[in-house]
Amino acid sequence: MNIIDIISKKRDGKELQKEEIEYFVKEYTKGTITDYQASALVMAIYINGMNYEETKNLCLAMAHSGETLDLSDISDTIIDKHSSGGVGDKITLIVMPIIATFGIPVAKMSGRGLGITGGTIDKLESIPGYRTDLSLEEFKNNIKEIGISLIGQTKDLAPADKKIYALRDTIACTESIPLIASSIMSKKIAAGANKIVLEVTYGKGAFMKTEEDAISLSKIMSEIGRLSGIETVCVITNMNQPIGKNIGNSLEIEEAVRALKGDMEEDVKEIVKHISAIIMKMANMGDDLEENKKKVIENIENGKAYKKFVELVQKQGGDVNYLSNIEKAKNIVEIKSQEEGYIQELNAEIIGKSAIALGAGRMKKEDPIDYTAGIVLQKKIRDKVNIGETLAYIHTNKDNFEEVTKDILTAYKIGKEKPEKYIHISRTI
Ligand code: URA
């Protein structure tokens, strides 16, 4: 078997056998297959797709490219939550500490920014000292001691995903059902949780552009979850406009901190309450979602949720003082509306690309990130705006803000009529 034959087969639209997929994953993880050969194969998968059997085999090979954790000695229920990616999506950072306040163990392995979407790992690493590369022993101990740990893919856990994920980010291969399903589910299988909630996004700022594609992705991930003995629930969310107000790594930590202290944007609140309530139900803490949502709000208002987040940051080496003094970029530039009316559209793809242009994401694998760069939205869909009123602020250390301002203005469509209600959660599968 050799990689050139495997690449040609997929290039020609043929089905790959289990052994061929396993060979690719094993040898690329070891480094005997080069980045340019892996890029060619990943691009061929992107273009020609994979059937369910191939996707499952890719996922399982990636999950077993390192160790897989057994956390059954900690509890019968270990929770994880993952988003298929979005712009301004800080839901994980808020939901996970909330869940841990109920004594439900949280074992979460996240990723870095991918394409136009931000990554939980980059966001957490914007907190000085926060370690996302814990050893497996530290990961497990933290779950035992404080009930929660949030880490990235490591050389021990899902190392194939770490490499393929970083590669996809810089070769325009992010929007692919088999690549997303195998990436997400390999991490979930390796990290040892047995109940997971997946926030599957669709729309302009998501990899799945339509709700139908988000449903197809959900079905494949749920099926892989079922095969691996993981109870999986998918919540389909609308990502046509960004979630919340802040986009960018430290800006999203700031918004998550505010949310954990009780000051939440309405869209953030709706999704946080829904996902948390579902997790509580899966953890046998009550079948009534409305009652669960009340308990979620209680644990935010009594300070437990923020306290748990601080405990997590401290335990993983982060500077907790930073949480009340988050660094800002040198330039904060106001973008004013040139029109009057209601916001009809706020294109999350343009906002995500603009955040990357400001330095919040990567163009090459090794690119550094400017953690302080990003955008703070002041107006969202259905808001009224007058001429000269602030639409958004750009946070940047670069000097390209005039160009980015023009782009952000094109993200806003303003019209006379107030649009119909904007749906945040379309369905739960
Ligand atoms: N999140 C992941 O972990 N992988 C993807 O491919 C997309 C979102």
Short mmCIF file of C-alpha atoms and ligand atoms in Angstrom, two decimals:
data_model
loop_
_atom_site.label_atom_id
_atom_site.label_comp_id
_atom_site.label_asym_id
_atom_site.label_seq_id
_atom_site.Cartn_x
_atom_site.Cartn_y
_atom_site.Cartn_z
CA MET A 1 0.00 0.00 0.00
CA ASN A 2 1.27 3.51 -0.67
CA ILE A 3 -0.10 7.02 -0.30
CA ILE A 4 0.14 7.90 -3.99
CA ASP A 5 -2.26 5.09 -4.92
CA ILE A 6 -4.61 6.13 -2.12
CA ILE A 7 -4.58 9.76 -3.31
CA SER A 8 -5.24 8.70 -6.93
CA LYS A 9 -8.13 6.48 -5.86
CA LYS A 10 -9.89 9.27 -3.99
CA ARG A 11 -8.98 11.81 -6.69
CA ASP A 12 -10.86 9.55 -9.12
CA GLY A 13 -13.91 9.44 -6.86
CA LYS A 14 -13.52 5.81 -5.71
CA GLU A 15 -14.33 4.40 -2.26
CA LEU A 16 -11.37 3.93 0.12
CA GLN A 17 -11.06 0.68 2.05
CA LYS A 18 -10.73 0.58 5.84
CA GLU A 19 -7.05 -0.53 5.59
CA GLU A 20 -6.21 2.37 3.25
CA ILE A 21 -7.80 4.92 5.56
CA GLU A 22 -6.03 3.41 8.58
CA TYR A 23 -2.70 3.43 6.71
CA PHE A 24 -3.09 7.15 5.87
CA VAL A 25 -4.05 8.14 9.42
CA LYS A 26 -1.26 6.09 11.03
CA GLU A 27 1.52 7.17 8.68
CA TYR A 28 0.52 10.84 8.61
CA THR A 29 0.40 10.92 12.41
CA LYS A 30 3.89 9.36 12.48
CA GLY A 31 5.16 11.86 9.90
CA THR A 32 6.09 9.43 7.12
CA ILE A 33 3.36 10.92 4.91
CA THR A 34 4.17 14.56 4.15
CA ASP A 35 1.89 17.57 4.59
CA TYR A 36 1.66 18.01 0.80
CA GLN A 37 0.54 14.41 0.28
CA ALA A 38 -1.96 14.68 3.13
CA SER A 39 -3.19 17.98 1.63
CA ALA A 40 -3.81 16.27 -1.70
CA LEU A 41 -5.80 13.46 -0.10
CA VAL A 42 -7.79 15.78 2.16
CA MET A 43 -8.62 17.96 -0.86
CA ALA A 44 -9.72 14.86 -2.81
CA ILE A 45 -11.98 13.86 0.12
CA TYR A 46 -13.33 17.41 0.22
CA ILE A 47 -14.15 17.37 -3.49
CA ASN A 48 -15.37 13.79 -3.92
CA GLY A 49 -16.80 13.17 -0.45
CA MET A 50 -16.94 9.93 1.52
CA ASN A 51 -19.79 7.54 2.13
CA TYR A 52 -20.91 6.62 5.65
CA GLU A 53 -18.60 3.57 5.87
CA GLU A 54 -15.52 5.60 4.87
CA THR A 55 -16.44 8.45 7.25
CA LYS A 56 -16.88 6.02 10.13
CA ASN A 57 -13.54 4.33 9.34
CA LEU A 58 -11.75 7.68 9.12
CA CYS A 59 -13.27 8.77 12.43
CA LEU A 60 -12.36 5.56 14.26
CA ALA A 61 -8.80 5.57 12.84
CA MET A 62 -8.38 9.17 14.03
CA ALA A 63 -9.88 8.41 17.45
CA HIS A 64 -7.43 5.52 17.88
CA SER A 65 -4.40 7.42 16.53
CA GLY A 66 -3.43 8.00 20.17
CA GLU A 67 -4.76 6.79 23.49
CA THR A 68 -8.45 6.67 24.31
CA LEU A 69 -9.39 7.60 27.83
CA ASP A 70 -11.53 5.46 30.07
CA LEU A 71 -13.17 7.72 32.64
CA SER A 72 -15.66 5.16 33.95
CA ASP A 73 -13.86 5.10 37.33
CA ILE A 74 -14.86 8.77 37.84
CA SER A 75 -18.59 8.50 37.14
CA ASP A 76 -21.26 6.71 35.10
CA THR A 77 -21.97 10.00 33.36
CA ILE A 78 -19.19 12.05 31.79
CA ILE A 79 -20.33 14.99 29.68
CA ASP A 80 -18.83 16.68 26.66
CA LYS A 81 -20.23 19.35 24.35
CA HIS A 82 -18.92 20.50 20.99
CA SER A 83 -19.85 23.01 18.31
CA SER A 84 -19.43 22.34 14.61
CA GLY A 85 -18.14 25.89 14.42
CA GLY A 86 -19.35 29.42 14.24
CA VAL A 87 -18.57 33.09 14.46
CA GLY A 88 -18.68 34.47 18.00
CA ASP A 89 -19.67 31.05 19.32
CA LYS A 90 -18.62 31.11 22.98
CA ILE A 91 -21.41 28.77 24.15
CA THR A 92 -18.99 26.01 25.24
CA LEU A 93 -17.10 28.41 27.53
CA ILE A 94 -20.35 29.26 29.31
CA VAL A 95 -22.18 25.91 29.34
CA MET A 96 -19.31 23.71 30.58
CA PRO A 97 -18.71 25.50 33.93
CA ILE A 98 -22.49 25.73 34.47
CA ILE A 99 -22.80 21.96 34.03
CA ALA A 100 -19.92 21.32 36.43
CA THR A 101 -21.72 23.32 39.15
CA PHE A 102 -24.32 20.53 39.24
CA GLY A 103 -21.64 17.97 40.02
CA ILE A 104 -21.84 16.51 36.50
CA PRO A 105 -18.26 15.69 35.39
CA VAL A 106 -17.12 17.53 32.26
CA ALA A 107 -14.30 16.15 30.08
CA LYS A 108 -13.90 18.37 27.06
CA MET A 109 -11.44 18.29 24.19
CA SER A 110 -11.70 21.29 21.87
CA GLY A 111 -9.98 22.58 18.74
CA ARG A 112 -8.37 25.77 17.51
CA GLY A 113 -9.89 28.28 15.10
CA LEU A 114 -10.87 26.66 11.81
CA GLY A 115 -11.62 28.68 8.67
CA ILE A 116 -13.78 31.65 9.60
CA THR A 117 -14.83 30.06 12.89
CA GLY A 118 -13.12 30.63 16.23
CA GLY A 119 -11.79 27.78 18.39
CA THR A 120 -12.26 27.27 22.12
CA ILE A 121 -8.57 26.39 22.54
CA ASP A 122 -7.36 29.68 21.04
CA LYS A 123 -9.86 31.54 23.20
CA LEU A 124 -8.67 29.82 26.40
CA GLU A 125 -5.01 30.33 25.46
CA SER A 126 -5.65 34.09 25.33
CA ILE A 127 -5.73 33.84 29.16
CA PRO A 128 -2.03 34.12 30.13
CA GLY A 129 -0.74 30.80 31.49
CA TYR A 130 -3.81 28.68 30.65
CA ARG A 131 -2.52 25.24 29.61
CA THR A 132 -4.50 23.37 26.99
CA ASP A 133 -1.83 20.64 26.67
CA LEU A 134 -2.31 18.81 29.97
CA SER A 135 -1.02 15.27 30.29
CA LEU A 136 -3.72 12.62 30.35
CA GLU A 137 -3.10 12.16 34.05
CA GLU A 138 -3.55 15.88 34.75
CA PHE A 139 -6.72 15.93 32.60
CA LYS A 140 -8.18 13.03 34.56
CA ASN A 141 -7.09 14.42 37.94
CA ASN A 142 -8.68 17.78 37.23
CA ILE A 143 -11.99 16.10 36.40
CA LYS A 144 -11.74 14.14 39.65
CA GLU A 145 -10.75 17.14 41.75
CA ILE A 146 -12.83 20.04 40.39
CA GLY A 147 -15.26 18.21 38.09
CA ILE A 148 -14.11 19.82 34.84
CA SER A 149 -11.21 20.02 32.41
CA LEU A 150 -10.94 21.67 28.98
CA ILE A 151 -7.98 20.76 26.80
CA GLY A 152 -6.91 20.60 23.12
CA GLN A 153 -5.97 17.61 20.97
CA THR A 154 -2.55 16.42 22.16
CA LYS A 155 0.18 14.09 20.93
CA ASP A 156 -1.51 11.46 23.14
CA LEU A 157 -5.20 12.10 22.49
CA ALA A 158 -6.48 12.24 18.88
CA PRO A 159 -3.10 13.37 17.45
CA ALA A 160 -4.32 12.66 13.90
CA ASP A 161 -7.11 15.19 14.35
CA LYS A 162 -4.61 17.76 15.63
CA LYS A 163 -2.61 17.43 12.38
CA ILE A 164 -5.46 17.07 9.89
CA TYR A 165 -7.43 19.90 11.54
CA ALA A 166 -4.52 22.35 11.32
CA LEU A 167 -3.93 21.32 7.71
CA ARG A 168 -7.59 21.75 6.68
CA ASP A 169 -7.64 25.21 8.19
CA THR A 170 -5.02 26.46 5.73
CA ILE A 171 -5.95 24.57 2.54
CA ALA A 172 -9.62 25.64 2.35
CA CYS A 173 -10.95 22.20 3.34
CA THR A 174 -13.17 23.08 6.25
CA GLU A 175 -16.71 22.73 4.87
CA SER A 176 -16.97 18.97 4.42
CA ILE A 177 -19.38 16.60 6.17
CA PRO A 178 -16.99 13.57 6.36
CA LEU A 179 -14.06 15.73 7.51
CA ILE A 180 -16.10 17.55 10.15
CA ALA A 181 -17.87 14.43 11.42
CA SER A 182 -14.62 12.46 11.74
CA SER A 183 -12.82 15.40 13.36
CA ILE A 184 -15.47 16.08 15.98
CA MET A 185 -16.35 12.49 16.81
CA SER A 186 -12.70 11.30 16.95
CA LYS A 187 -12.04 13.85 19.71
CA LYS A 188 -15.19 12.87 21.55
CA ILE A 189 -14.39 9.14 21.39
CA ALA A 190 -10.77 9.70 22.52
CA ALA A 191 -11.58 12.02 25.44
CA GLY A 192 -13.76 9.47 27.24
CA ALA A 193 -17.16 11.17 27.70
CA ASN A 194 -20.19 8.90 27.32
CA LYS A 195 -22.85 11.59 26.81
CA ILE A 196 -22.36 14.44 24.39
CA VAL A 197 -24.32 17.37 23.06
CA LEU A 198 -23.33 18.70 19.66
CA GLU A 199 -24.25 22.22 18.62
CA VAL A 200 -24.55 21.78 14.86
CA THR A 201 -24.57 25.15 13.15
CA TYR A 202 -25.88 26.20 9.75
CA GLY A 203 -25.91 29.45 7.83
CA LYS A 204 -23.50 32.04 6.51
CA GLY A 205 -21.05 31.78 9.42
CA ALA A 206 -21.10 27.98 9.61
CA PHE A 207 -19.55 25.19 7.56
CA MET A 208 -23.00 23.82 6.76
CA LYS A 209 -24.77 26.48 4.73
CA THR A 210 -28.26 24.95 4.96
CA GLU A 211 -30.33 23.42 7.74
CA GLU A 212 -30.64 20.22 5.64
CA ASP A 213 -26.84 19.81 5.56
CA ALA A 214 -26.67 20.42 9.32
CA ILE A 215 -29.26 17.66 9.77
CA SER A 216 -27.23 15.27 7.55
CA LEU A 217 -24.07 16.03 9.56
CA SER A 218 -26.00 15.48 12.81
CA LYS A 219 -27.29 12.10 11.64
CA ILE A 220 -23.80 10.83 10.74
CA MET A 221 -22.31 12.03 14.03
CA SER A 222 -25.17 10.53 16.06
CA GLU A 223 -24.72 7.20 14.27
CA ILE A 224 -20.96 7.16 14.94
CA GLY A 225 -21.75 8.09 18.56
CA ARG A 226 -24.23 5.21 18.84
CA LEU A 227 -21.71 2.75 17.41
CA SER A 228 -19.15 3.91 19.96
CA GLY A 229 -21.55 3.67 22.90
CA ILE A 230 -21.87 7.45 23.28
CA GLU A 231 -25.32 8.95 23.80
CA THR A 232 -25.42 11.87 21.36
CA VAL A 233 -27.89 14.75 21.09
CA CYS A 234 -27.59 17.38 18.33
CA VAL A 235 -28.95 20.90 18.70
CA ILE A 236 -29.23 22.65 15.34
CA THR A 237 -28.52 26.38 15.61
CA ASN A 238 -28.76 29.29 13.19
CA MET A 239 -25.40 30.89 12.43
CA ASN A 240 -26.47 33.38 9.78
CA GLN A 241 -25.46 36.17 12.14
CA PRO A 242 -22.75 35.81 14.83
CA ILE A 243 -23.72 34.63 18.33
CA GLY A 244 -23.62 37.33 21.00
CA LYS A 245 -21.71 40.59 20.61
CA ASN A 246 -17.99 39.82 20.66
CA ILE A 247 -15.95 38.06 17.98
CA GLY A 248 -12.25 37.38 18.62
CA ASN A 249 -10.40 35.39 21.23
CA SER A 250 -9.96 37.58 24.31
CA LEU A 251 -13.10 39.52 23.40
CA GLU A 252 -15.06 36.26 23.58
CA ILE A 253 -13.50 35.38 26.93
CA GLU A 254 -14.68 38.79 28.12
CA GLU A 255 -18.23 38.11 26.92
CA ALA A 256 -18.19 34.61 28.44
CA VAL A 257 -17.06 36.05 31.80
CA ARG A 258 -19.88 38.60 31.67
CA ALA A 259 -22.37 35.85 30.77
CA LEU A 260 -21.21 33.63 33.64
CA LYS A 261 -21.79 36.60 35.94
CA GLY A 262 -25.38 36.89 34.65
CA ASP A 263 -25.09 39.54 31.94
CA MET A 264 -26.01 37.55 28.81
CA GLU A 265 -27.13 38.60 25.35
CA GLU A 266 -30.59 37.17 24.55
CA ASP A 267 -29.37 34.76 21.82
CA VAL A 268 -26.53 33.50 24.04
CA LYS A 269 -28.96 33.01 26.92
CA GLU A 270 -31.46 31.02 24.86
CA ILE A 271 -28.82 28.61 23.54
CA VAL A 272 -26.97 28.29 26.86
CA LYS A 273 -30.20 27.50 28.75
CA HIS A 274 -31.41 24.99 26.15
CA ILE A 275 -28.13 23.06 25.86
CA SER A 276 -27.53 23.07 29.62
CA ALA A 277 -31.07 21.84 30.27
CA ILE A 278 -30.61 18.97 27.79
CA ILE A 279 -27.32 17.95 29.39
CA MET A 280 -28.98 17.94 32.83
CA LYS A 281 -31.68 15.66 31.44
CA MET A 282 -29.05 13.30 29.96
CA ALA A 283 -27.35 13.25 33.36
CA ASN A 284 -30.65 12.18 35.00
CA MET A 285 -31.06 15.48 36.80
CA GLY A 286 -34.63 16.06 35.63
CA ASP A 287 -36.72 15.53 32.50
CA ASP A 288 -38.46 18.89 32.62
CA LEU A 289 -36.35 21.21 30.47
CA GLU A 290 -38.09 24.36 31.76
CA GLU A 291 -37.32 23.39 35.38
CA ASN A 292 -33.71 22.63 34.39
CA LYS A 293 -33.40 26.06 32.75
CA LYS A 294 -34.53 27.70 36.02
CA LYS A 295 -31.79 25.83 37.88
CA VAL A 296 -29.24 27.00 35.30
CA ILE A 297 -30.18 30.62 35.89
CA GLU A 298 -30.08 30.03 39.67
CA ASN A 299 -26.50 28.75 39.48
CA ILE A 300 -25.49 31.77 37.45
CA GLU A 301 -27.20 34.24 39.77
CA ASN A 302 -25.80 32.69 42.96
CA GLY A 303 -22.25 33.06 41.56
CA LYS A 304 -21.52 29.31 41.33
CA ALA A 305 -21.05 29.27 37.52
CA TYR A 306 -18.45 32.04 37.43
CA LYS A 307 -16.69 30.57 40.48
CA LYS A 308 -16.39 27.23 38.64
CA PHE A 309 -14.90 28.95 35.59
CA VAL A 310 -12.33 30.71 37.79
CA GLU A 311 -11.51 27.36 39.42
CA LEU A 312 -11.00 25.80 35.96
CA VAL A 313 -8.73 28.63 34.78
CA GLN A 314 -6.68 28.46 37.99
CA LYS A 315 -6.36 24.69 37.89
CA GLN A 316 -5.05 24.82 34.31
CA GLY A 317 -2.43 27.44 35.18
CA GLY A 318 -4.27 30.54 33.94
CA ASP A 319 -3.97 33.98 35.52
CA VAL A 320 -7.35 34.57 37.16
CA ASN A 321 -6.62 38.27 37.75
CA TYR A 322 -6.56 38.65 33.98
CA LEU A 323 -10.29 37.79 33.88
CA SER A 324 -11.12 41.15 35.45
CA ASN A 325 -8.52 43.04 33.42
CA ILE A 326 -8.63 41.60 29.90
CA GLU A 327 -6.10 43.13 27.52
CA LYS A 328 -7.44 45.33 24.72
CA ALA A 329 -6.00 46.04 21.26
CA LYS A 330 -4.26 49.40 20.69
CA ASN A 331 -6.90 50.68 18.27
CA ILE A 332 -10.63 50.60 18.85
CA VAL A 333 -12.37 51.98 15.77
CA GLU A 334 -16.06 52.88 15.65
CA ILE A 335 -18.14 51.91 12.60
CA LYS A 336 -21.13 54.19 12.12
CA SER A 337 -24.28 53.50 10.18
CA GLN A 338 -24.76 55.43 6.95
CA GLU A 339 -28.43 54.47 6.77
CA GLU A 340 -31.54 54.48 8.94
CA GLY A 341 -33.87 51.54 9.48
CA TYR A 342 -33.88 48.02 10.87
CA ILE A 343 -31.02 45.55 10.52
CA GLN A 344 -32.27 42.90 8.08
CA GLU A 345 -29.07 40.90 7.74
CA LEU A 346 -25.72 40.71 9.53
CA ASN A 347 -23.59 38.37 7.44
CA ALA A 348 -21.58 36.15 9.82
CA GLU A 349 -19.23 35.02 7.04
CA ILE A 350 -18.12 38.59 6.30
CA ILE A 351 -17.74 39.26 10.03
CA GLY A 352 -15.68 36.05 10.49
CA LYS A 353 -13.42 36.93 7.53
CA SER A 354 -13.02 40.47 8.86
CA ALA A 355 -11.98 39.15 12.28
CA ILE A 356 -9.31 37.03 10.57
CA ALA A 357 -8.11 40.04 8.55
CA LEU A 358 -7.70 41.91 11.84
CA GLY A 359 -5.43 39.11 13.14
CA ALA A 360 -7.88 36.96 15.15
CA GLY A 361 -7.28 33.81 13.02
CA ARG A 362 -4.65 32.07 10.91
CA MET A 363 -3.80 32.03 7.21
CA LYS A 364 -0.92 29.54 7.67
CA LYS A 365 -0.62 26.70 10.24
CA GLU A 366 2.20 28.39 12.12
CA ASP A 367 0.73 31.93 12.06
CA PRO A 368 0.53 33.58 15.47
CA ILE A 369 -2.83 34.95 16.57
CA ASP A 370 -3.46 38.42 17.90
CA TYR A 371 -5.67 37.46 20.85
CA THR A 372 -6.92 41.02 21.32
CA ALA A 373 -8.09 41.47 17.70
CA GLY A 374 -11.76 41.24 16.81
CA ILE A 375 -15.11 42.93 16.46
CA VAL A 376 -17.74 44.04 18.97
CA LEU A 377 -21.22 44.26 17.47
CA GLN A 378 -23.56 46.96 18.72
CA LYS A 379 -26.45 46.23 16.36
CA LYS A 380 -27.86 42.87 15.30
CA ILE A 381 -30.76 41.62 13.19
CA ARG A 382 -34.10 43.36 14.09
CA ASP A 383 -32.36 46.27 15.89
CA LYS A 384 -33.29 49.81 14.88
CA VAL A 385 -30.43 52.07 13.79
CA ASN A 386 -30.18 55.77 12.95
CA ILE A 387 -27.68 57.47 10.63
CA GLY A 388 -24.43 58.05 12.56
CA GLU A 389 -25.25 55.47 15.26
CA THR A 390 -22.61 52.85 16.08
CA LEU A 391 -23.00 49.51 14.31
CA ALA A 392 -19.83 47.89 15.64
CA TYR A 393 -16.31 48.47 16.95
CA ILE A 394 -13.14 47.05 15.42
CA HIS A 395 -10.38 46.04 17.86
CA THR A 396 -7.00 45.84 16.15
CA ASN A 397 -3.27 46.34 16.35
CA LYS A 398 -3.01 46.50 12.54
CA ASP A 399 -3.50 49.44 10.23
CA ASN A 400 -5.95 47.79 7.79
CA PHE A 401 -9.05 49.03 9.60
CA GLU A 402 -10.31 51.25 6.75
CA GLU A 403 -10.54 48.24 4.45
CA VAL A 404 -12.12 46.09 7.19
CA THR A 405 -14.61 48.87 8.00
CA LYS A 406 -15.80 48.82 4.38
CA ASP A 407 -16.23 45.03 4.54
CA ILE A 408 -18.15 45.17 7.82
CA LEU A 409 -20.49 47.79 6.37
CA THR A 410 -21.33 45.32 3.58
CA ALA A 411 -22.22 42.69 6.22
CA TYR A 412 -25.11 44.87 7.40
CA LYS A 413 -28.26 45.10 5.27
CA ILE A 414 -30.59 47.80 6.53
CA GLY A 415 -34.24 48.20 5.47
CA LYS A 416 -37.48 49.91 6.48
CA GLU A 417 -39.44 46.96 7.90
CA LYS A 418 -38.63 45.15 11.14
CA PRO A 419 -37.78 41.54 10.12
CA GLU A 420 -39.67 38.52 11.44
CA LYS A 421 -38.38 36.86 14.61
CA TYR A 422 -34.86 35.44 14.12
CA ILE A 423 -34.71 31.73 15.00
CA HIS A 424 -31.70 30.79 17.17
CA ILE A 425 -32.45 27.09 17.70
CA SER A 426 -34.14 25.31 14.84
CA ARG A 427 -34.44 21.80 16.28
CA THR A 428 -33.00 19.15 18.57
CA ILE A 429 -32.24 15.68 17.20
N1 URA B 1 -15.00 21.34 15.10
C1 URA B 1 -14.10 20.33 14.98
O1 URA B 1 -13.59 19.84 15.98
N2 URA B 1 -13.79 19.88 13.77
C2 URA B 1 -14.32 20.39 12.65
O2 URA B 1 -13.99 19.93 11.58
C3 URA B 1 -15.26 21.44 12.75
C4 URA B 1 -15.58 21.89 14.01
#
